[in-house]
XYZ file of C-alpha atoms in Angstrom:
130
model
C 53.842 -40.537 -10.792
C 55.328 -39.037 -14.046
C 55.324 -35.585 -15.011
C 52.800 -35.818 -17.737
C 50.399 -37.666 -15.018
C 50.660 -34.850 -12.866
C 50.048 -32.502 -15.851
C 46.917 -34.016 -17.183
C 45.554 -34.674 -13.752
C 45.896 -31.269 -12.911
C 44.496 -29.924 -16.208
C 41.423 -32.219 -15.753
C 40.631 -30.634 -12.445
C 41.027 -27.174 -13.457
C 38.466 -28.096 -16.577
C 36.301 -29.443 -14.008
C 36.683 -26.215 -11.811
C 36.226 -23.729 -14.377
C 32.866 -25.103 -15.402
C 31.901 -26.172 -11.968
C 32.199 -22.252 -10.390
C 30.567 -20.698 -13.523
C 26.863 -19.664 -12.719
C 25.214 -19.303 -16.297
C 26.125 -22.798 -17.101
C 22.937 -23.886 -16.099
C 23.720 -27.744 -16.125
C 21.253 -30.505 -14.993
C 21.967 -32.665 -11.889
C 22.557 -35.389 -14.580
C 24.973 -33.774 -16.604
C 26.931 -33.108 -13.045
C 26.883 -36.039 -11.768
C 27.869 -37.005 -15.547
C 30.656 -34.978 -15.646
C 32.039 -35.547 -12.251
C 31.791 -39.152 -13.403
C 33.770 -38.589 -16.601
C 36.414 -36.609 -14.334
C 37.199 -39.446 -12.251
C 37.305 -41.809 -15.170
C 39.564 -39.533 -16.852
C 41.858 -39.057 -13.437
C 41.704 -42.901 -12.738
C 42.541 -44.073 -16.013
C 45.531 -41.424 -16.452
C 46.973 -42.646 -13.074
C 46.736 -46.128 -13.702
C 46.406 -46.562 -17.583
C 46.022 -50.840 -16.759
C 42.260 -49.854 -15.728
C 41.206 -49.071 -19.449
C 43.358 -52.137 -20.753
C 41.052 -54.297 -18.330
C 38.173 -52.798 -19.113
C 38.497 -53.163 -22.967
C 39.735 -56.885 -22.429
C 36.207 -57.720 -20.495
C 34.238 -55.777 -22.988
C 35.854 -57.813 -26.055
C 38.549 -54.913 -27.241
C 41.889 -55.415 -27.920
C 43.711 -52.334 -26.186
C 42.339 -50.145 -24.051
C 43.409 -47.064 -26.682
C 40.725 -48.402 -28.905
C 38.224 -48.501 -26.512
C 38.870 -45.077 -25.348
C 38.909 -44.091 -29.168
C 35.223 -45.788 -29.713
C 33.887 -44.079 -26.901
C 35.155 -40.823 -28.164
C 32.946 -41.519 -31.515
C 30.458 -42.251 -30.017
C 30.490 -39.058 -27.819
C 31.171 -36.751 -30.386
C 28.409 -38.263 -32.898
C 25.674 -37.740 -29.659
C 27.168 -33.994 -28.827
C 27.039 -33.295 -32.659
C 23.793 -34.575 -33.045
C 22.469 -32.506 -29.260
C 24.020 -29.459 -31.308
C 22.249 -29.859 -34.430
C 19.051 -30.044 -33.162
C 19.729 -27.230 -30.571
C 20.506 -24.831 -33.351
C 17.881 -26.141 -35.276
C 15.219 -25.157 -32.630
C 17.116 -21.982 -31.570
C 16.973 -20.912 -35.512
C 13.044 -21.677 -35.911
C 12.285 -19.117 -32.508
C 14.475 -16.230 -33.902
C 12.953 -16.944 -37.206
C 9.556 -16.537 -35.248
C 10.737 -13.303 -33.276
C 11.828 -11.954 -36.543
C 8.535 -12.166 -37.931
C 6.779 -11.009 -34.871
C 9.223 -8.122 -34.458
C 8.439 -6.985 -38.556
C 4.798 -7.271 -37.660
C 4.817 -5.137 -34.920
C 6.893 -2.569 -36.706
C 4.529 -2.527 -40.242
C 1.642 -2.248 -37.612
C 3.274 0.573 -35.690
C 4.499 2.456 -38.958
C 1.644 1.755 -40.867
C -1.331 1.219 -38.896
C -3.614 -1.995 -38.965
C -4.285 -3.132 -42.771
C -7.578 -2.716 -44.180
C -10.069 -5.182 -45.289
C -11.325 -5.018 -48.963
C -14.498 -2.954 -48.282
C -12.122 -0.477 -46.675
C -12.824 -1.601 -42.883
C -10.641 -2.738 -40.538
C -9.834 -6.264 -40.552
C -9.878 -6.637 -36.844
C -13.626 -5.488 -36.870
C -15.960 -8.228 -35.953
C -18.532 -9.062 -38.482
C -21.971 -8.457 -37.792
C -24.604 -11.124 -38.360
C -27.898 -9.368 -39.963
C -31.023 -10.892 -40.215
C -33.857 -9.519 -42.938
């Protein structure tokens, strides 16, 4: 095995180990299995590059490197979309929290707003029969 293969395999193992031991990562079981599978596929393809060539030929792609590039593009697009939707949801939640904090602060500083007749808005209206 060449030196670059040893460095790459050790880098894959180190990255996997770093994410594995983080207690706050909170990966779901499916994501953990996908990470393990991805690490194993990466190690196998580093050690024996003909594996990716055979898989590429079976799928109708001319070279193994092209197959890896196509897969990288798909994974990048999926990851980008996931981050976009996640950030959009976080932004909405942050706006809701900021709005609630502003309302709470305004009520604390100025009291409850009053209605047109001078009575508090929170008082229930009474139904009079006459």
